[in-house]
Amino acid sequence: MNMEFEAELVSRFFAALGKPCAWISWTPSLPNAPLGEWVESPEGALYLRVGDRLGVDGTPLAPGERAFLTWVLSSSRGQGDAEPVARLRQCAAEDLVAAAAGLACAEPIEQVAASLPLSACPAHLVAIEWTTRVGGAAEHRESAEMVKKVTEAYVEVGAWHLSSHLSMAIASVPRAALRHAWLSLGHAEMDVRGISALAEQIASALRSEAMVDARVAVSGVIRTPQEAAAGVATLELARREAVRRNTEAAVFGDDPVRMALLWLDEPSRRAYLRAVSAISEEETQDWPAGWGEIAEAMVRSNLNISEAARSLYMHRNTLLARIEKLRDVSGFDVRRGTDAFALLAAATLLRGQSALE
């Protein structure tokens, strides 16, 4: 059962009782409870965790009503929830981040990593979700085969993992195959933006040729088989980011500032934003024009000046001159990861936006 169905079920439950359904964001300040469990806030409110970042205030419910809602959620889980991929969706973000960092690995992540046939490393995992057609097992198999056919027209897939119950397929794609697919479309050398554009093209082709609305998520690079669990974690983080942005494609690492700020706990996030917001507009008046865009390009290109210059449609030497001027007047050198990251976040704040938007 997917998260959207659980949210709809909870909403209808409250409506049937004639009680307000107050949704809350499941922030790091709340306990890291499994989905479907109740926790008590420091203020005494009772919250039910419905999704990774979503909860509902169940304080207005009577004890028997809360117990019944818990039973409804647990008993409504379909057979597909026994699949490792389905269980992966219920992992807390903290567990996914830990696995992506190569730390402790939660059981569902290990199970998915063990169940996926990994093609020759280095490789990426590509998850494709599509709208469920009305019909039975035959229609499900037909749509899955169509998704495979359209995807393989764009990129060489090393191996597939098809869910028997979810409208979802995971492809293991050698990094060399991704690069070849990108270059064959007439583009320049591939970077993370190239992978993002390729994922968007695949989603667009699935919509026009397979007649399904699809969402494509791409993991970070898996360099060795021992990194399979970390790759699975980055794939799920990218999938959730696509859902959060309501976009048809997302690649792990395509927006590192946004993702990292989402992972920070609340005190760390506030401290970091306070630090970068110390850069004022008056202080930046003498900085080279477009310093925020330069910082963003450097972050997205993994500090590769040539790739950053291409993304800015600028000659490498011109970009290098601006980087050195920025260093001379500001003290920040975007060739260093910490400086580039700080300037990108500061530019976001100075544009009057939330760093999480």
Coordinates of C-alpha atoms in Angstrom, one line a residue:
M1 CA 0.0 0.0 0.0
N2 CA 1.4 3.4 -0.9
M3 CA 1.7 6.4 1.3
E4 CA -0.9 8.4 -0.6
F5 CA -3.5 5.6 0.0
E6 CA -2.7 5.7 3.8
A7 CA -3.2 9.4 3.9
E8 CA -6.5 9.2 2.1
L9 CA -7.6 6.4 4.4
V10 CA -6.8 8.5 7.5
S11 CA -8.5 11.6 6.0
R12 CA -11.7 9.6 5.3
F13 CA -11.6 8.1 8.8
F14 CA -11.6 11.5 10.5
A15 CA -14.3 12.7 8.1
A16 CA -16.5 9.8 9.0
L17 CA -16.2 10.7 12.7
G18 CA -16.9 14.3 12.0
K19 CA -13.6 15.3 13.6
P20 CA -10.9 17.6 12.2
C21 CA -8.0 16.0 10.4
A22 CA -4.9 18.1 11.2
W23 CA -1.8 17.0 9.3
I24 CA 1.7 17.8 10.8
S25 CA 5.2 17.6 9.4
W26 CA 7.2 14.8 11.0
T27 CA 10.3 16.8 12.0
P28 CA 13.4 15.4 13.6
S29 CA 12.2 16.9 16.9
L30 CA 9.6 14.0 17.0
P31 CA 10.6 10.4 17.9
N32 CA 11.8 8.3 15.0
A33 CA 8.7 6.0 15.2
P34 CA 7.8 3.4 12.6
L35 CA 4.9 4.1 10.3
G36 CA 1.5 3.4 11.8
E37 CA 2.6 4.0 15.4
W38 CA 1.5 6.7 17.9
V39 CA 3.9 9.1 19.8
E40 CA 3.2 11.7 22.4
S41 CA 4.7 15.2 21.9
P42 CA 6.3 17.1 24.7
E43 CA 3.0 19.2 24.8
G44 CA 0.9 16.0 25.3
A45 CA -0.5 15.8 21.8
L46 CA -0.9 12.3 20.3
Y47 CA 0.5 12.0 16.7
L48 CA 0.2 9.1 14.3
R49 CA 3.0 8.7 11.8
V50 CA 1.5 8.2 8.4
G51 CA 4.5 8.8 6.2
D52 CA 8.2 9.5 6.3
R53 CA 7.6 13.2 6.8
L54 CA 3.9 13.2 7.5
G55 CA 1.8 12.7 10.6
V56 CA -1.7 13.4 11.9
D57 CA -2.8 14.9 15.2
G58 CA -5.0 12.2 16.8
T59 CA -5.6 14.1 20.0
P60 CA -9.3 14.6 19.3
L61 CA -9.8 10.8 18.9
A62 CA -11.0 8.7 21.8
P63 CA -8.8 5.8 22.8
G64 CA -11.0 3.2 21.1
E65 CA -11.0 5.3 17.9
R66 CA -7.2 5.5 17.9
A67 CA -7.0 1.8 18.4
F68 CA -9.4 1.1 15.6
L69 CA -7.5 3.5 13.2
T70 CA -4.3 1.6 14.0
W71 CA -5.9 -1.7 13.2
V72 CA -7.4 -0.4 10.0
L73 CA -4.0 0.8 8.8
S74 CA -2.2 -2.4 9.7
S75 CA -4.9 -4.7 8.3
S76 CA -5.3 -2.8 5.0
R77 CA -1.7 -3.4 4.0
G78 CA -1.8 -5.5 0.9
Q79 CA 0.4 -8.4 -0.2
G80 CA 2.8 -6.0 -2.0
D81 CA 3.9 -4.6 1.4
A82 CA 5.8 -7.9 2.0
E83 CA 8.1 -7.0 -0.9
P84 CA 11.5 -5.5 0.2
V85 CA 10.9 -2.5 -2.1
A86 CA 7.6 -1.7 -0.4
R87 CA 9.2 -2.1 3.0
L88 CA 12.0 0.3 1.9
R89 CA 9.4 3.0 1.4
Q90 CA 8.6 2.8 5.1
C91 CA 12.2 3.4 6.2
A92 CA 12.8 6.6 8.1
A93 CA 14.9 9.2 6.3
E94 CA 17.5 8.9 9.1
D95 CA 18.1 5.3 8.3
L96 CA 18.4 6.0 4.6
V97 CA 20.9 8.8 5.2
A98 CA 23.0 6.6 7.5
A99 CA 23.1 3.9 4.8
A100 CA 24.0 6.4 2.1
A101 CA 26.9 7.5 4.3
G102 CA 28.1 3.9 4.7
L103 CA 27.0 3.6 8.3
A104 CA 24.5 1.3 9.9
C105 CA 22.1 -0.3 7.4
A106 CA 18.5 -1.0 8.2
E107 CA 17.1 -4.5 7.3
P108 CA 14.8 -3.4 4.4
I109 CA 17.7 -1.6 2.8
E110 CA 19.9 -4.7 3.0
Q111 CA 17.0 -6.9 1.7
V112 CA 16.5 -4.7 -1.4
A113 CA 20.3 -4.5 -2.0
A114 CA 20.4 -8.4 -1.9
S115 CA 17.4 -8.8 -4.2
L116 CA 18.6 -6.4 -7.0
P117 CA 20.8 -7.9 -9.7
L118 CA 23.6 -5.3 -10.0
S119 CA 25.2 -4.8 -13.4
A120 CA 28.9 -4.2 -13.8
C121 CA 30.2 -1.4 -11.6
P122 CA 30.3 1.5 -11.6
A123 CA 26.5 1.6 -12.1
H124 CA 23.4 3.5 -11.2
L125 CA 20.0 2.2 -10.1
V126 CA 17.0 3.7 -11.9
A127 CA 13.5 3.4 -10.3
I128 CA 10.5 3.9 -12.5
E129 CA 7.0 4.3 -11.1
W130 CA 4.0 4.7 -13.2
T131 CA 0.3 5.2 -12.8
T132 CA -1.7 2.0 -12.2
R133 CA -4.0 0.9 -14.9
V134 CA -7.4 -0.5 -14.1
G135 CA -7.1 -4.2 -14.6
G136 CA -5.6 -7.4 -13.3
A137 CA -2.3 -9.2 -13.4
A138 CA -2.2 -9.3 -17.2
E139 CA -2.6 -5.6 -17.5
H140 CA 0.1 -5.1 -14.9
R141 CA 2.6 -7.3 -16.8
E142 CA 1.7 -5.5 -20.1
S143 CA 2.4 -2.1 -18.7
A144 CA 5.7 -3.3 -17.1
E145 CA 6.9 -4.7 -20.4
M146 CA 6.0 -1.5 -22.1
V147 CA 8.0 0.5 -19.5
K148 CA 11.0 -1.8 -20.1
K149 CA 10.7 -1.5 -23.9
V150 CA 10.6 2.3 -23.9
T151 CA 13.4 2.7 -21.3
E152 CA 15.7 0.3 -23.2
A153 CA 15.2 2.4 -26.3
Y154 CA 17.1 5.2 -24.5
V155 CA 19.6 3.4 -22.4
E156 CA 21.2 -0.1 -22.2
V157 CA 19.9 -1.8 -19.0
G158 CA 22.1 -4.4 -17.3
A159 CA 19.3 -6.0 -15.3
W160 CA 15.7 -5.4 -14.3
H161 CA 13.8 -6.0 -11.0
L162 CA 10.1 -5.9 -11.6
S163 CA 7.6 -5.7 -8.7
S164 CA 4.9 -8.3 -8.8
H165 CA 2.4 -6.0 -7.0
L166 CA 3.6 -2.4 -7.3
S167 CA 3.7 -0.4 -10.6
M168 CA 7.4 0.0 -10.2
A169 CA 10.5 -1.3 -11.9
I170 CA 14.2 -0.9 -10.9
A171 CA 16.9 -1.0 -13.6
S172 CA 20.6 -1.6 -13.0
V173 CA 22.4 0.6 -15.5
P174 CA 26.2 0.7 -16.0
R175 CA 27.5 4.2 -15.8
A176 CA 29.2 3.8 -19.2
A177 CA 25.7 3.0 -20.7
L178 CA 24.3 6.2 -19.1
R179 CA 27.1 8.2 -20.6
H180 CA 26.7 6.6 -24.0
A181 CA 23.0 7.3 -24.0
W182 CA 23.5 11.0 -23.1
L183 CA 26.2 11.5 -25.7
S184 CA 24.2 9.7 -28.4
L185 CA 21.5 12.4 -28.0
G186 CA 24.0 15.0 -29.1
H187 CA 24.9 16.5 -25.7
A188 CA 28.2 17.4 -24.2
E189 CA 30.0 15.3 -21.6
M190 CA 27.6 13.9 -19.0
D191 CA 27.4 15.3 -15.5
V192 CA 24.6 15.1 -12.9
R193 CA 22.6 17.6 -14.9
G194 CA 23.0 15.4 -17.9
I195 CA 21.6 12.4 -15.9
S196 CA 18.7 14.5 -14.8
A197 CA 17.9 15.6 -18.3
L198 CA 18.1 12.0 -19.5
A199 CA 15.8 10.9 -16.7
E200 CA 13.3 13.6 -17.7
Q201 CA 13.4 12.4 -21.4
I202 CA 12.7 8.8 -20.3
A203 CA 9.7 10.0 -18.3
S204 CA 8.5 12.1 -21.2
A205 CA 8.8 9.1 -23.6
L206 CA 6.9 6.8 -21.2
R207 CA 4.1 9.4 -21.1
S208 CA 3.9 9.7 -24.9
E209 CA 4.7 6.1 -25.9
A210 CA 3.6 3.9 -23.0
M211 CA 0.7 6.2 -22.2
V212 CA 1.5 6.3 -18.5
D213 CA 2.5 9.0 -16.1
A214 CA 5.8 8.0 -14.9
R215 CA 8.3 9.2 -12.3
V216 CA 12.0 8.4 -12.7
A217 CA 14.6 8.4 -9.9
V218 CA 18.3 7.7 -10.2
S219 CA 20.7 6.7 -7.5
G220 CA 24.1 7.9 -6.8
V221 CA 27.0 6.0 -8.5
I222 CA 27.7 2.5 -7.1
R223 CA 31.4 2.0 -7.6
T224 CA 31.7 -1.5 -6.0
P225 CA 29.3 -4.3 -5.1
Q226 CA 29.9 -3.5 -1.5
E227 CA 28.2 -0.1 -2.0
A228 CA 25.0 -1.7 -3.2
A229 CA 23.1 -0.8 0.1
A230 CA 24.3 2.8 -0.1
G231 CA 23.1 2.9 -3.7
V232 CA 19.7 1.6 -2.7
A233 CA 19.5 4.3 0.0
T234 CA 20.4 7.0 -2.4
L235 CA 17.8 5.7 -4.9
E236 CA 15.0 5.9 -2.3
L237 CA 16.1 9.4 -1.2
A238 CA 16.0 10.5 -4.8
R239 CA 12.5 8.9 -5.2
R240 CA 11.2 10.7 -2.2
E241 CA 12.8 14.0 -3.4
A242 CA 10.9 13.6 -6.7
V243 CA 7.6 13.1 -4.8
R244 CA 8.4 16.1 -2.6
R245 CA 9.1 18.3 -5.5
N246 CA 6.2 16.8 -7.5
T247 CA 8.4 16.4 -10.5
E248 CA 8.8 13.5 -13.0
A249 CA 12.5 13.0 -12.5
A250 CA 15.1 13.3 -9.7
V251 CA 18.7 12.3 -9.4
F252 CA 20.6 11.8 -6.1
G253 CA 22.9 14.8 -5.8
D254 CA 21.2 17.1 -8.3
D255 CA 20.4 19.6 -5.5
P256 CA 22.8 18.9 -2.7
V257 CA 22.0 22.0 -0.7
R258 CA 18.3 21.3 -0.6
M259 CA 18.8 17.6 0.3
A260 CA 21.4 18.2 2.9
L261 CA 19.4 20.9 4.7
L262 CA 16.4 18.5 4.7
W263 CA 18.6 15.9 6.4
L264 CA 19.9 18.2 9.1
D265 CA 18.2 18.1 12.5
E266 CA 16.4 21.3 13.4
P267 CA 19.2 22.8 15.7
S268 CA 21.9 22.1 13.0
R269 CA 19.7 23.6 10.3
R270 CA 19.0 26.8 12.2
A271 CA 22.7 27.2 13.1
Y272 CA 23.8 26.7 9.5
L273 CA 21.3 29.1 8.1
R274 CA 22.2 31.7 10.7
A275 CA 25.9 31.3 9.7
V276 CA 25.3 31.7 5.9
S277 CA 22.8 34.6 6.4
A278 CA 25.6 36.6 8.0
I279 CA 26.6 37.4 4.4
S280 CA 24.6 40.6 3.7
E281 CA 23.6 42.3 0.4
E282 CA 25.9 45.3 1.2
E283 CA 28.8 43.0 1.7
T284 CA 28.3 41.4 -1.7
Q285 CA 28.0 44.7 -3.8
D286 CA 31.6 44.5 -5.0
W287 CA 31.5 40.8 -5.7
P288 CA 31.6 39.6 -9.4
A289 CA 28.1 39.5 -11.0
G290 CA 26.6 36.0 -10.9
W291 CA 28.6 34.8 -7.9
G292 CA 25.6 32.8 -6.7
E293 CA 25.2 31.0 -10.1
I294 CA 29.0 30.3 -10.1
A295 CA 28.7 28.7 -6.7
E296 CA 25.7 26.6 -7.8
A297 CA 27.5 25.5 -10.9
M298 CA 30.6 24.5 -8.9
V299 CA 28.5 22.5 -6.4
R300 CA 26.5 20.7 -9.1
S301 CA 29.6 19.9 -11.1
N302 CA 31.4 18.4 -8.0
L303 CA 33.9 21.3 -8.2
N304 CA 34.9 20.6 -11.7
I305 CA 35.7 23.9 -13.3
S306 CA 35.3 22.7 -16.9
E307 CA 31.9 21.2 -16.3
A308 CA 30.8 24.3 -14.4
A309 CA 31.9 26.5 -17.3
R310 CA 29.9 24.4 -19.8
S311 CA 26.8 24.6 -17.6
L312 CA 27.2 28.4 -17.5
Y313 CA 27.9 28.7 -21.2
M314 CA 31.2 30.4 -20.3
H315 CA 34.8 29.8 -21.3
R316 CA 36.8 28.0 -18.7
N317 CA 39.4 30.8 -18.4
T318 CA 36.6 33.4 -18.0
L319 CA 35.1 31.4 -15.2
L320 CA 38.5 30.9 -13.6
A321 CA 39.1 34.7 -13.6
R322 CA 35.8 35.3 -11.9
I323 CA 36.4 32.7 -9.3
E324 CA 39.8 34.3 -8.5
K325 CA 38.2 37.7 -8.3
L326 CA 35.5 36.4 -6.0
R327 CA 38.2 34.9 -3.8
D328 CA 40.1 38.2 -3.7
V329 CA 37.1 40.4 -2.7
S330 CA 35.2 37.9 -0.5
G331 CA 37.7 35.5 0.9
F332 CA 35.6 32.6 -0.4
D333 CA 37.1 30.2 -2.9
V334 CA 34.4 28.1 -4.6
R335 CA 37.0 25.6 -5.6
R336 CA 36.7 24.4 -2.0
G337 CA 33.6 22.5 -1.3
T338 CA 32.7 24.2 2.0
D339 CA 33.0 27.7 0.5
A340 CA 31.0 26.8 -2.6
F341 CA 28.3 25.2 -0.5
A342 CA 28.1 28.2 1.9
L343 CA 27.9 30.7 -1.0
L344 CA 25.1 28.7 -2.7
A345 CA 23.1 28.7 0.5
A346 CA 23.8 32.4 1.1
A347 CA 22.7 33.3 -2.4
T348 CA 19.5 31.4 -1.9
L349 CA 18.8 33.3 1.3
L350 CA 19.6 36.7 -0.3
R351 CA 17.1 36.0 -3.1
G352 CA 14.5 36.0 -0.4
Q353 CA 13.8 32.3 -0.6
S354 CA 13.8 29.7 2.0
A355 CA 16.8 27.4 1.6
L356 CA 14.3 24.5 1.7
E357 CA 12.2 25.8 -1.2

